[in-house]
Short mmCIF file of C-alpha atoms in Angstrom, two decimals:
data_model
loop_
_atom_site.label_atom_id
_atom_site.label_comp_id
_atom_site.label_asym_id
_atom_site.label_seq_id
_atom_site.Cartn_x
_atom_site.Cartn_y
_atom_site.Cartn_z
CA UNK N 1 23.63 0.88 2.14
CA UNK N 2 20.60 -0.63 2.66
CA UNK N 3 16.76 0.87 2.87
CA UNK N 4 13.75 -1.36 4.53
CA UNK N 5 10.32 0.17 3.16
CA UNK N 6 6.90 -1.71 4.50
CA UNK N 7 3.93 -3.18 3.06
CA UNK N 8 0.65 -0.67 3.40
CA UNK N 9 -2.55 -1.71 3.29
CA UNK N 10 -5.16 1.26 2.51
CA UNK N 11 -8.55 2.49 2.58
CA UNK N 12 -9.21 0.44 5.41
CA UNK N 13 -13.04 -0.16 3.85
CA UNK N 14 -14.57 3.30 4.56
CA UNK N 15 -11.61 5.39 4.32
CA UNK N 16 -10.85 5.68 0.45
CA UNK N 17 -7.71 6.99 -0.62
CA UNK N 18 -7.30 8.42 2.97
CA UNK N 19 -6.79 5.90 5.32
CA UNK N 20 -3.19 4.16 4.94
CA UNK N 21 -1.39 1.73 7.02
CA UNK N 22 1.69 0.37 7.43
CA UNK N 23 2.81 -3.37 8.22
CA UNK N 24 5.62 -5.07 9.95
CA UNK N 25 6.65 -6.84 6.36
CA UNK N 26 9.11 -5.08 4.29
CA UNK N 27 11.14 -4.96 1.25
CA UNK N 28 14.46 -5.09 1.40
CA UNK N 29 16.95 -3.21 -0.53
CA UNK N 30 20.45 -2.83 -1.00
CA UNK N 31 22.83 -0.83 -3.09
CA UNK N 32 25.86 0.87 -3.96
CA UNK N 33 27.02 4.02 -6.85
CA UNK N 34 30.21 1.65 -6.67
CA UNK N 35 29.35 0.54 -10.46
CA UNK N 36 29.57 1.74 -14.23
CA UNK N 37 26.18 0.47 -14.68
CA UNK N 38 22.65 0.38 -13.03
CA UNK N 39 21.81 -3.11 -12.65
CA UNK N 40 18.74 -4.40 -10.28
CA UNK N 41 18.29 -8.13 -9.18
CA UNK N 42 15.28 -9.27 -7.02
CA UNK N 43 15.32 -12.51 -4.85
CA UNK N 44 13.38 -13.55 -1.96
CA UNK N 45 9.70 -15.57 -1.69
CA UNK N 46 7.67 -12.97 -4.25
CA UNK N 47 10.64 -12.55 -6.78
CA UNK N 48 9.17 -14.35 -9.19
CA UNK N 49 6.34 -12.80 -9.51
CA UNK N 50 7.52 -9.43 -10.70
CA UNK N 51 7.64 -8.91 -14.91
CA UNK N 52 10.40 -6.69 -15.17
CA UNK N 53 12.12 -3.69 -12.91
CA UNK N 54 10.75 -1.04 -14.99
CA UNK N 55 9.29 1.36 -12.06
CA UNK N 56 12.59 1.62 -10.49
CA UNK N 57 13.98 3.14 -13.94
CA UNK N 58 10.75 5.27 -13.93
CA UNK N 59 11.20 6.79 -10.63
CA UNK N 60 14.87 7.22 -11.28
CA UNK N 61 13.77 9.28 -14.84
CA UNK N 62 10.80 10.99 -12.88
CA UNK N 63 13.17 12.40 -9.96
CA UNK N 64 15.66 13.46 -12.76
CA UNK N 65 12.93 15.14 -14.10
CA UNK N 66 11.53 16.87 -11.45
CA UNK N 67 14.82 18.27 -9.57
CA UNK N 68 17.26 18.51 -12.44
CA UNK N 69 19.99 16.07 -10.66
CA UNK N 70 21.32 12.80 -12.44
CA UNK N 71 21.23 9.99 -11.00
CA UNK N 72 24.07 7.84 -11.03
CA UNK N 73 24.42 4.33 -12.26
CA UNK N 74 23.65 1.99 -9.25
CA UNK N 75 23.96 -1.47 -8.11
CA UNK N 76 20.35 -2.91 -6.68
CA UNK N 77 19.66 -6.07 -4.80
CA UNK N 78 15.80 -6.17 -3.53
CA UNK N 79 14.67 -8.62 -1.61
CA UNK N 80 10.46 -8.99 -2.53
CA UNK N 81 9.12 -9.74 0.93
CA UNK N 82 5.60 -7.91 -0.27
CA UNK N 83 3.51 -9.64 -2.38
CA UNK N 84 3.36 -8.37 -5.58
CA UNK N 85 -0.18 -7.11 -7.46
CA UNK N 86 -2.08 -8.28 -4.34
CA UNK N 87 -3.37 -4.69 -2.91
CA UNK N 88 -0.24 -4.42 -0.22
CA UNK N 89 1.72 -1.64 -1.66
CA UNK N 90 4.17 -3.33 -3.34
CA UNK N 91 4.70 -0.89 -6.05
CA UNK N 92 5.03 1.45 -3.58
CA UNK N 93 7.44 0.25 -2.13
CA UNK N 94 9.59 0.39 -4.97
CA UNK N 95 9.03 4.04 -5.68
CA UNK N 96 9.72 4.82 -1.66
CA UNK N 97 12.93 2.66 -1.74
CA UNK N 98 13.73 4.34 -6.11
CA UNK N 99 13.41 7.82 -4.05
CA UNK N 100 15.41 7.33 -1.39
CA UNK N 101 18.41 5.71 -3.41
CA UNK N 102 17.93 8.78 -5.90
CA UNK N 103 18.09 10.86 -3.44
CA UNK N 104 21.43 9.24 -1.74
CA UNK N 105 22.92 9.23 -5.29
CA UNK N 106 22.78 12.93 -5.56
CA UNK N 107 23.68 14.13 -2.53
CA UNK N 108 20.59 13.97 0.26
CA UNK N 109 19.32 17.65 -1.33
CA UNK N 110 15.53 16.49 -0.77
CA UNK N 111 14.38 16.47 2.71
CA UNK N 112 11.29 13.44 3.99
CA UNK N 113 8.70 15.82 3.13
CA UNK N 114 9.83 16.91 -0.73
CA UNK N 115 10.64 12.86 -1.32
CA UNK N 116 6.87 12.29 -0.33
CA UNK N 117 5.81 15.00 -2.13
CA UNK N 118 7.35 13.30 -5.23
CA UNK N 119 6.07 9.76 -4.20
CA UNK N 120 2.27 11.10 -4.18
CA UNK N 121 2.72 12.91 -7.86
CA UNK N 122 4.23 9.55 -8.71
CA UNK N 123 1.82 7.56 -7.49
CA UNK N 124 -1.41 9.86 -7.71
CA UNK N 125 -2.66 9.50 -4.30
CA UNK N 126 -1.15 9.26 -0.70
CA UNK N 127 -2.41 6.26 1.07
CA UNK N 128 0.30 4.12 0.26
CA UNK N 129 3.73 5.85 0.05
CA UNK N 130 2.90 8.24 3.09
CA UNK N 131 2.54 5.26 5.44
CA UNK N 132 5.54 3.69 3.84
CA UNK N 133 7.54 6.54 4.39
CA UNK N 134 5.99 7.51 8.24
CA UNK N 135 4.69 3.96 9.50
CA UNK N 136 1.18 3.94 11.35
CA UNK N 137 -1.70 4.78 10.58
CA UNK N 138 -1.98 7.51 9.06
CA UNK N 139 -4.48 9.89 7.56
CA UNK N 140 -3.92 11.73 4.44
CA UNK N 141 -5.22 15.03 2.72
CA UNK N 142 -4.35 15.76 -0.81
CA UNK N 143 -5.77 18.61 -2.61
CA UNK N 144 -3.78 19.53 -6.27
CA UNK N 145 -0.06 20.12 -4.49
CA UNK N 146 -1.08 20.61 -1.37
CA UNK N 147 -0.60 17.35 1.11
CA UNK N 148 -1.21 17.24 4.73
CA UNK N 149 -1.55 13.99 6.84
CA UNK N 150 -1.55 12.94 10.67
CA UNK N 151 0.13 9.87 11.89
CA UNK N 152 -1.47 7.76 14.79
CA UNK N 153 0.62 5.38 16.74
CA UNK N 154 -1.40 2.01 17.56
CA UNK N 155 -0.70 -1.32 18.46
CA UNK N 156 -2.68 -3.92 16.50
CA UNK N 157 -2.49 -7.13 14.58
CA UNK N 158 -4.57 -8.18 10.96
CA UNK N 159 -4.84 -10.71 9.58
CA UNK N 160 -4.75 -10.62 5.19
CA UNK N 161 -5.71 -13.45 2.40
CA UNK N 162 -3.47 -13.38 -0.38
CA UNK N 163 -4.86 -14.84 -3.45
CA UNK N 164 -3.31 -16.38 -6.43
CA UNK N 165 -4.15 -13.81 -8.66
CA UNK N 166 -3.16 -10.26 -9.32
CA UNK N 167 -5.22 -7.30 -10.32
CA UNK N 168 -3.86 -4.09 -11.92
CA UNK N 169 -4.40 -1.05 -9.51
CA UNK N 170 -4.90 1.32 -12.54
CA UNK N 171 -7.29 -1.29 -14.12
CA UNK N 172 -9.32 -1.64 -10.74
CA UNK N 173 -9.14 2.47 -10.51
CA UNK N 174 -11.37 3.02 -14.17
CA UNK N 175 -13.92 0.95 -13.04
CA UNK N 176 -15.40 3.29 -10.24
CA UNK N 177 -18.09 5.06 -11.29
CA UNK N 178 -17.87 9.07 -11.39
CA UNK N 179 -21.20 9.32 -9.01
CA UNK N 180 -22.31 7.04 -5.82
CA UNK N 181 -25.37 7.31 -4.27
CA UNK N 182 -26.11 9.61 -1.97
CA UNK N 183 -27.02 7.19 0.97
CA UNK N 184 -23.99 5.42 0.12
CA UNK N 185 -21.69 8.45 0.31
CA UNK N 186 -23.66 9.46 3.54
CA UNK N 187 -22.84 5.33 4.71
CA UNK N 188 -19.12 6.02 4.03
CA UNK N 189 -18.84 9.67 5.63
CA UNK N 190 -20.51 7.67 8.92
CA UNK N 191 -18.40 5.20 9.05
CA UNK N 192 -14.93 7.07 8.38
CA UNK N 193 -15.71 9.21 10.90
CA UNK N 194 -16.62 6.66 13.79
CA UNK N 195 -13.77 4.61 12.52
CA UNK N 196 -10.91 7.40 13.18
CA UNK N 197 -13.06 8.73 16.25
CA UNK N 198 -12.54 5.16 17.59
CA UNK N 199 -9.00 5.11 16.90
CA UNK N 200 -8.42 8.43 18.72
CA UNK N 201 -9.99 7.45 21.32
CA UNK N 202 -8.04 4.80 21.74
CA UNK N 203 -10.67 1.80 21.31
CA UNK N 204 -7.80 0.16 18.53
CA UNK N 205 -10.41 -2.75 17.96
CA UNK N 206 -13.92 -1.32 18.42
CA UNK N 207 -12.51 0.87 14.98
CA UNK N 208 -12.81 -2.15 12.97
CA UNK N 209 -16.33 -2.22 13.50
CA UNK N 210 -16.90 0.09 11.33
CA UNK N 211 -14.80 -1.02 7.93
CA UNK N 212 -18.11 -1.33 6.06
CA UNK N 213 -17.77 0.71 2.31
CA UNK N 214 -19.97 1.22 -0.66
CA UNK N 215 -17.97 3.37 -2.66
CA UNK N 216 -15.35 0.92 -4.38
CA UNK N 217 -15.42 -2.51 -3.03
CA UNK N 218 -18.19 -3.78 -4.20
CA UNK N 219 -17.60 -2.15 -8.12
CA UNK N 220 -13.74 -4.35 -7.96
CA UNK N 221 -15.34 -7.10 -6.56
CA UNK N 222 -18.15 -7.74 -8.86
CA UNK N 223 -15.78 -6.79 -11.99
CA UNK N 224 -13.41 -9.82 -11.77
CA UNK N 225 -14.90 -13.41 -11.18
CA UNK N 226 -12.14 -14.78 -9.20
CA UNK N 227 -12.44 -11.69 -7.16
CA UNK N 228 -15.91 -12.17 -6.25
CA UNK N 229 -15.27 -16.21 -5.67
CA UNK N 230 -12.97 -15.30 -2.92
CA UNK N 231 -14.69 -12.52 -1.22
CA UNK N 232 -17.93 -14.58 -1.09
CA UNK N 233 -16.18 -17.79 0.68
CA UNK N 234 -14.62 -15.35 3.03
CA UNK N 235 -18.16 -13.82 4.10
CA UNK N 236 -19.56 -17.35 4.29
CA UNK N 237 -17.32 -17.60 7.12
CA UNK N 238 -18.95 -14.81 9.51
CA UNK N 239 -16.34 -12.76 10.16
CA UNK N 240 -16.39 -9.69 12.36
CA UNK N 241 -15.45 -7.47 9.82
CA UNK N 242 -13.33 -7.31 6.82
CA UNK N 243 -11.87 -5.14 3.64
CA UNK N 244 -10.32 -5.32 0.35
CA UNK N 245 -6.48 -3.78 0.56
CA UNK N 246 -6.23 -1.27 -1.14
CA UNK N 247 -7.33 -2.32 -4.83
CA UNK N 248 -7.57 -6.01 -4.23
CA UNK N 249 -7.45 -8.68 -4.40
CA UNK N 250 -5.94 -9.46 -0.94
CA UNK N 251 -8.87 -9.28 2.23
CA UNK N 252 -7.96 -8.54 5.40
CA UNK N 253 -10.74 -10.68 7.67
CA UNK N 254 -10.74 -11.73 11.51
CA UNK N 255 -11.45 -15.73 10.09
CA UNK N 256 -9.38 -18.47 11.61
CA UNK N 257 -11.06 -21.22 9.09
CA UNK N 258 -9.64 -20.54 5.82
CA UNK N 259 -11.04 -24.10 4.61
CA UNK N 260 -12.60 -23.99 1.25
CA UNK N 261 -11.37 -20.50 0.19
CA UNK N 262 -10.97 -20.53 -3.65
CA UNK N 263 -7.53 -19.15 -5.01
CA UNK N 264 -5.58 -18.92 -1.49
CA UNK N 265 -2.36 -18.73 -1.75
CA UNK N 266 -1.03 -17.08 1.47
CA UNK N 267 -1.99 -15.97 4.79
CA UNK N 268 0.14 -13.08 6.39
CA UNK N 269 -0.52 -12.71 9.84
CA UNK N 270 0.80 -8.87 10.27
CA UNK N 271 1.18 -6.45 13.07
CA UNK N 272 1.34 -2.42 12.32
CA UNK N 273 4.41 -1.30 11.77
CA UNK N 274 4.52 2.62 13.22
CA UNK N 275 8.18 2.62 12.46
CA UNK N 276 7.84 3.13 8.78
CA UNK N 277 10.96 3.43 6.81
CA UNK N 278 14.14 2.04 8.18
CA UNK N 279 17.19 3.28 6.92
CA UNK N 280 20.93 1.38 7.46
CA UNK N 281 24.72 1.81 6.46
#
């Protein structure tokens, strides 16, 4: 069996911890209960990078937790296609795909909605694994238990800079500060709104006009050096607009010169994925 779960990128500038969005790049993961033992190898381009497989063994204990089935040992092969650390939902990803196999493994009891129910406890907000799970863009609503989210269909491509260097998301998330401004919440509430009124309108691009934040960009940027080194060459270059993903330190920009950029690594050219989850034999 094998389970395909998508990159996200999220917030989308303005839209903090609501705004989620899934991309045509996925993770790819196979496995079997044909085994005595759980076992989990990773290959592909980002491999590498990962420190251990600890979060899959975490989901596995959380969902044993939290419905009172065992999962069974299993056989994992994942293919890292996302990179990892770099603000593109890679580690959720991993607790989308640790679901779904837990789920599988003791007999399909959970239905979409309780398995995203668990990935947002997991996780502690939904702008990542609800994309991952529906595909498009999609806006989310948590309050406590209660989750409610909308899905919008749209056809677009972004371009993101992937740096060198990774940031921690929990790291990035202490950093915030408990109180804004109130111009700069009233700057945010603006341009959330005008961003999703554009997108139900149907004026896809005209959206991205209004990405501009001051609630948590600026507060990640500023704390790490490297960080603020790569944001600042990217804004040298006049773009049109542009946003961290989700906690950094990948930028999603309109720029076509990426000449000069300090810590580059990679440059994924994405379209929107508004499949989300794909799910084979």
């Amino acid at each position: 069996m094998k389970v395909l779960v998508p990159a996200t990128t999220t917030n989308l500038g303005a839209g903090f911890d609501v705004f989620g969005l899934a991309l045509d790049l996925f993770n790819e993961v196979e496995f079997s209960f044909d085994t005595k033992e759980t076992t989990i190898e990773s290959t592909g381009k980002y491999a590498s990078d990962l420190k251990d497989h600890n979060l899959f063994f975490e989901v596995f204990r959380f969902f044993e937790r939290k419905t009172g089935y065992r999962v069974p040992p299993v056989r994992i092969k994942q293919t890292c296609n996302i990179p990892v650390s770099s603000g593109l939902g890679s580690s959720a990803a991993v607790i989308v795909a640790a679901l779904h196999i837990a789920n599988e493994g003791t007999g399909r009891n959970l239905s979409r909605e309780d398995l995203m129910k668990l990935a947002v406890e997991l996780e502690g907000h939904p702008d990542n694994v609800v994309p991952a799970f529906t595909g498009g863009l999609v806006v989310c609503y948590q309050n406590g238990s209660h989750l409610d989210f909308e899905k919008f269909e749209i056809d677009l491509s972004l371009t993101f800079l992937v740096p060198n260097f990774p940031v921690c998301t929990n790291e990035m998330r202490k950093i915030l500060p408990e109180k804004v401004p109130f111009e700069d919440a009233v700057f945010n509430i603006k341009n959330s709104c005008q961003f999703l009124a554009k997108i139900a309108a149907g004026k896809i691009k005209e959206a991205l006009k209004y990405v501009g934040d001051r609630l948590h960009q600026n507060y990640r940027i500023n704390d790490n050096k490297k960080m603020k080194e790569f944001v600042e060459a990217i804004l040298s270059k006049n773009p049109e607009y542009w946003f961290v993903s989700g906690s950094g330190p990948s930028v999603c920009s309109n720029i076509n010169d990426f000449e000069g950029i300090p810590y580059l690594k990679d440059v994924l050219k994405l379209r929107v994925n508004n499949r989300g989850m794909i799910v084979s034999e």
